[in-house]
Short mmCIF file of C-alpha atoms in Angstrom, two decimals:
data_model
loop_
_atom_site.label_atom_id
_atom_site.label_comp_id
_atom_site.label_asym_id
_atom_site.label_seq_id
_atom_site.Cartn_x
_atom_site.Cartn_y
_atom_site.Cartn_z
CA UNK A 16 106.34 90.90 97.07
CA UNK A 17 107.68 94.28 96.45
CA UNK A 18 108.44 97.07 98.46
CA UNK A 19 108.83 100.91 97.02
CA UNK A 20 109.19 104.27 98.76
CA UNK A 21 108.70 107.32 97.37
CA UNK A 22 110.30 110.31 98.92
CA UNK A 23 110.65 114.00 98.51
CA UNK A 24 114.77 113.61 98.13
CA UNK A 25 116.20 111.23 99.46
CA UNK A 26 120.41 110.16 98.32
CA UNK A 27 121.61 108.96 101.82
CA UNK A 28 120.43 107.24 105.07
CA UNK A 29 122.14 105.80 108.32
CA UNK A 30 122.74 102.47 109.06
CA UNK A 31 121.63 102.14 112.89
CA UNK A 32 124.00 99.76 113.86
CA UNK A 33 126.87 101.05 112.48
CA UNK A 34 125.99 104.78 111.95
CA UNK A 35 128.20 105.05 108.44
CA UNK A 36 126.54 107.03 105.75
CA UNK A 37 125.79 104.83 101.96
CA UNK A 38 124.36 105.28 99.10
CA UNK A 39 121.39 104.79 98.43
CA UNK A 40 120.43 102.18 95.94
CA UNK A 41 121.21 103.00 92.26
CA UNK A 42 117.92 104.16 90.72
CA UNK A 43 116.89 101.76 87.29
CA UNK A 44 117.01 103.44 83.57
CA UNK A 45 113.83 106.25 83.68
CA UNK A 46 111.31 104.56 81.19
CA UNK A 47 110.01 105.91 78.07
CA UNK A 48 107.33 107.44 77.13
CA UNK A 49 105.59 108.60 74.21
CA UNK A 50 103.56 111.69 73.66
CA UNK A 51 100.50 111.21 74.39
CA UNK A 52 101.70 108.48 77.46
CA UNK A 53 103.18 112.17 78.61
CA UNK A 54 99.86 113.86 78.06
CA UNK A 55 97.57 111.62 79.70
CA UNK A 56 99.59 111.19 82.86
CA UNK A 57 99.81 115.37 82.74
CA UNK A 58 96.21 116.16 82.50
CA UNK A 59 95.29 113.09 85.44
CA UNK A 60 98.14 114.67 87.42
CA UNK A 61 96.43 117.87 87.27
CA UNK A 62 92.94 116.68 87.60
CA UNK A 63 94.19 115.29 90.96
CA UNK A 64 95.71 118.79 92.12
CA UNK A 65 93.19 120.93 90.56
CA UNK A 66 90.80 118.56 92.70
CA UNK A 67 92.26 118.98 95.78
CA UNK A 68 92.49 122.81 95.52
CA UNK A 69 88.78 122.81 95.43
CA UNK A 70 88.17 120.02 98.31
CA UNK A 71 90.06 122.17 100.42
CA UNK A 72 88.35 125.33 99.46
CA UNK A 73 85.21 123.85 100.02
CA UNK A 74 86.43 122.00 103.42
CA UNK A 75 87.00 125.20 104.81
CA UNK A 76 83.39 126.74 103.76
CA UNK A 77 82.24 123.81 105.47
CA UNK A 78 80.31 122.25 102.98
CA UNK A 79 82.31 119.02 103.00
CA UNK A 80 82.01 116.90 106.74
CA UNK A 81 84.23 114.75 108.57
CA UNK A 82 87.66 114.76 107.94
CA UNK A 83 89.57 115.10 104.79
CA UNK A 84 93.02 114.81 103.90
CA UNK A 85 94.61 115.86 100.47
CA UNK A 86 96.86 114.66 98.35
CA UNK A 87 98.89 117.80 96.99
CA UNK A 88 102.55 117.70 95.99
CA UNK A 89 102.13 113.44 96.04
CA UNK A 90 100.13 113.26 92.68
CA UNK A 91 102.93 111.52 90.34
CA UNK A 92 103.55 108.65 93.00
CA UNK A 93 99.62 107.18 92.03
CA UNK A 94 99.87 108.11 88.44
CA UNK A 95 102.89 106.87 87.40
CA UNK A 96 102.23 103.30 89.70
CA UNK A 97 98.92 103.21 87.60
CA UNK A 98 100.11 103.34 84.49
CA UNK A 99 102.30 100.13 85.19
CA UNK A 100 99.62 98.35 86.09
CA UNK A 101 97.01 96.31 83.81
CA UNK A 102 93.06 96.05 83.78
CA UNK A 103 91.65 93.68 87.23
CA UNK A 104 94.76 94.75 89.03
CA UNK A 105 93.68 96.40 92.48
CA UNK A 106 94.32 99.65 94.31
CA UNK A 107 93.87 99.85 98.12
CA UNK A 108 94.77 103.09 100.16
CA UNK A 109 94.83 104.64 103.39
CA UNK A 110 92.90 108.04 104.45
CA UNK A 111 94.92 110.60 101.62
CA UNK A 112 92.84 108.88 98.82
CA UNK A 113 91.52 111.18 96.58
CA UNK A 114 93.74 110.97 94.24
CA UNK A 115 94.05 107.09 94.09
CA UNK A 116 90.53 107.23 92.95
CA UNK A 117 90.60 109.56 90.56
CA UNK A 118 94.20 107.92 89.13
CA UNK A 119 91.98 104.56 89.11
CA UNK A 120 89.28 106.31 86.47
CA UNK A 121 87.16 106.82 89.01
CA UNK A 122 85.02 110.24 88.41
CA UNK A 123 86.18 113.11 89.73
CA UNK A 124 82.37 114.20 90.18
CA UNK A 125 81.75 111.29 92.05
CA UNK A 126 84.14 111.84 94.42
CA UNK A 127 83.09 114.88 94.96
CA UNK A 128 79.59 113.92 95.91
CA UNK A 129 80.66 111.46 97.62
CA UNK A 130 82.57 114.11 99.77
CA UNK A 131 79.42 116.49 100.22
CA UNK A 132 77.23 113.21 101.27
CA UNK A 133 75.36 113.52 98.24
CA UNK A 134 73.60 109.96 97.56
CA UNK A 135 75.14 109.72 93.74
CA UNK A 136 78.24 109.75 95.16
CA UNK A 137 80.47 106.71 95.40
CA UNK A 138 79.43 104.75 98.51
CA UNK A 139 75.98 106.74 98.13
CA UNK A 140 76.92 109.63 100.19
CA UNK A 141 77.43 107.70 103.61
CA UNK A 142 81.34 106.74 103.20
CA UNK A 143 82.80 110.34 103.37
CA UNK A 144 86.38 111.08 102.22
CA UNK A 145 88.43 108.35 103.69
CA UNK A 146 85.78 105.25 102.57
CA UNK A 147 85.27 105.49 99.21
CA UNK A 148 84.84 101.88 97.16
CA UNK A 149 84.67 101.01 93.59
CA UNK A 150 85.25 97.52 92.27
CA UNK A 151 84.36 97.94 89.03
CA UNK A 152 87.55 100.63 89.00
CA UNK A 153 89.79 97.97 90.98
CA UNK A 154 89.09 100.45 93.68
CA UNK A 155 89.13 98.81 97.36
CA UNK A 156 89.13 101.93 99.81
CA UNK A 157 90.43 104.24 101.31
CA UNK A 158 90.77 103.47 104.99
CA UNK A 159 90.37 105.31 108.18
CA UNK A 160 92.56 103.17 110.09
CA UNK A 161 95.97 103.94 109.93
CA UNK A 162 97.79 100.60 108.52
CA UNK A 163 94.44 98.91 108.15
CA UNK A 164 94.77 98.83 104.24
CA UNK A 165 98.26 96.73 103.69
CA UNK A 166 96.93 93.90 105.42
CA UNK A 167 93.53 93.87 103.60
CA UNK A 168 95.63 94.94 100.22
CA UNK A 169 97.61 91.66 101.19
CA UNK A 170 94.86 89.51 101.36
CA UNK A 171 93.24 90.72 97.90
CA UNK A 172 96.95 89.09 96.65
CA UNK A 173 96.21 85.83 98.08
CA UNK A 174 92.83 85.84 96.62
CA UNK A 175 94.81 86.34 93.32
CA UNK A 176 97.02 83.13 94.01
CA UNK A 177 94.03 81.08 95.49
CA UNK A 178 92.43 81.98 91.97
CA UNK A 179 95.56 81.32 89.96
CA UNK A 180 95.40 84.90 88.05
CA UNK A 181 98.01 87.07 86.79
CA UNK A 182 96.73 90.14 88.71
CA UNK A 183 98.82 92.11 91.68
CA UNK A 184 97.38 94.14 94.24
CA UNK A 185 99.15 97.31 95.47
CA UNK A 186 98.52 98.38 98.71
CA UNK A 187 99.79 102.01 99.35
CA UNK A 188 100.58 103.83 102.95
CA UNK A 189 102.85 106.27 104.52
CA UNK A 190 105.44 106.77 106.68
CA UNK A 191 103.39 107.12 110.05
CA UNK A 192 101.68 103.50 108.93
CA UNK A 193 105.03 101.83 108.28
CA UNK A 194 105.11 101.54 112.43
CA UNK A 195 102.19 99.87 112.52
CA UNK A 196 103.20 96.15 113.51
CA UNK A 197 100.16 95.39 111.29
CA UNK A 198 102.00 96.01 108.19
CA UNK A 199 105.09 93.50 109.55
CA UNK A 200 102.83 90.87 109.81
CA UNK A 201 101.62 91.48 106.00
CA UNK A 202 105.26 92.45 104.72
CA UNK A 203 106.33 88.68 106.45
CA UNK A 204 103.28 86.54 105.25
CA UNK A 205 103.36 88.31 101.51
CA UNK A 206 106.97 86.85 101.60
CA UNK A 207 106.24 83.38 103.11
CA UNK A 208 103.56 82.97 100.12
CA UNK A 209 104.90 84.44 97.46
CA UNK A 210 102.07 87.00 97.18
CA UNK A 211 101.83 89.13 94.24
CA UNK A 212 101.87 92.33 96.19
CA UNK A 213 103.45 95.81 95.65
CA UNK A 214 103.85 97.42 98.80
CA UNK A 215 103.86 101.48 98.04
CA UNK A 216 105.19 103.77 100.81
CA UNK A 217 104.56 107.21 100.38
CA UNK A 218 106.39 108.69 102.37
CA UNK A 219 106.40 112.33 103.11
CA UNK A 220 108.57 112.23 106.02
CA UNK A 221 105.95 113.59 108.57
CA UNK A 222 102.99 111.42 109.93
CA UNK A 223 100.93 113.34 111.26
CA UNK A 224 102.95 116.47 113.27
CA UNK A 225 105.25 113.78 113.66
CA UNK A 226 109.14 113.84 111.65
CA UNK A 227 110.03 110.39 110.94
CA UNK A 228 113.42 110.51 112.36
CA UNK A 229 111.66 110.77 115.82
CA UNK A 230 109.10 107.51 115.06
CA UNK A 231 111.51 105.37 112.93
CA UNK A 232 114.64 103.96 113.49
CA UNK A 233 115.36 103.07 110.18
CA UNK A 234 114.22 106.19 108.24
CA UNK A 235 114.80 104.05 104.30
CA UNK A 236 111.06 102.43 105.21
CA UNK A 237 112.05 100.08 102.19
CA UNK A 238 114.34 98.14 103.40
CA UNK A 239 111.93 96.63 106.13
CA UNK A 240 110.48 95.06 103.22
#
């Protein structure tokens, strides 16, 4: 089991106990990558954002219903985990899934029927912008729930132990899900089995209308891991 955070900027945090201020842990050497590793992760990056420019355009003209959250200014958090993973790995995700999917291979034209309830979209039109599935993409949802996809993402992992493969499943959420006592339960059973799990936290420091340093205690949402 591993657990990552991603943050805006983050150097410091509290410890609650004591209140004295530490360093944060010392970030590993950036990898390399070649040209066209550059490119690729560029133009998907982009994809994403010049995606979610338009889903909000047309979310406002009301031709997309229900809800639906976007993923702007988190794009290289998805890319960058998907390019360290390998074919039959799998990708689950909370409501902000967009660009998952599209970082997955999925197409961005089926996503966006999928959005406008066409039936050639993903989940044939009925599944909307937060319940989106594709397994031949190593897809497994966006959820509606809030927290609902880290225990489901855990138990893809044991299915990957029970079957004795090589493949991990990474189970992303944010900030407002790491309260979710859910997602302790999954964190402490991933551990107890030896799961192979990557536990992504995206965290964007706000769940909701909500700052985390008025929901969370412990504001590094990795070390809970």
């Amino acid at each position: 089991m591993a657990a990552v955070q991603s943050t805006p900027t983050a150097t410091k945090t509290l410890l609650p106990s004591a209140g004295d201020a530490i360093d944060a842990p010392a970030a590993t050497a950036p990898v390399e990558f070649d040209k066209a590793q550059d490119l690729s992760a560029y133009q998907t990056m982009l994809t994403i954002r010049r995606f979610e420019e338009k889903a909000g355009q047309m979310y406002g003209m009301g031709l997309i219903g229900g809800f639906c959250h976007l993923y702007i200014g988190q794009e290289a958090v998805v890319v960058g985990m998907q390019m360290a993973l390998k074919d039959g790995d799998q990708v689950i995700t909370g409501y902000r899934d967009h660009g998952h999917m599209i970082a997955c291979g999925m197409e961005a034209k089926g996503v966006m029927a999928e959005l406008t309830g066409r039936a050639h979209g993903y989940s044939k039109g009925k599944g909307g912008s937060m319940h989106m599935f594709s397994k031949e993409k190593g897809f497994f949802g966006g959820h509606g729930i809030v927290g609902a996809q880290v225990s489901l993402g855990t138990g893809l992992a044991f299915a990957n132990r029970y079957r004795g493969d090589d493949h991990v499943a990474v189970a992303y959420f944010g900030d407002g899900a790491a309260n979710q006592g859910q997602v302790y339960e999954s964190f402490n059973m991933a551990e107890l089995w030896k799961l192979p799990v990557i536990y992504v936290i995206e965290n964007n420091r706000y769940a909701m209308g909500t700052s985390s340093t008025r929901s969370s205690a412990e504001t590094n949402l990795s070390r809970r891991g």
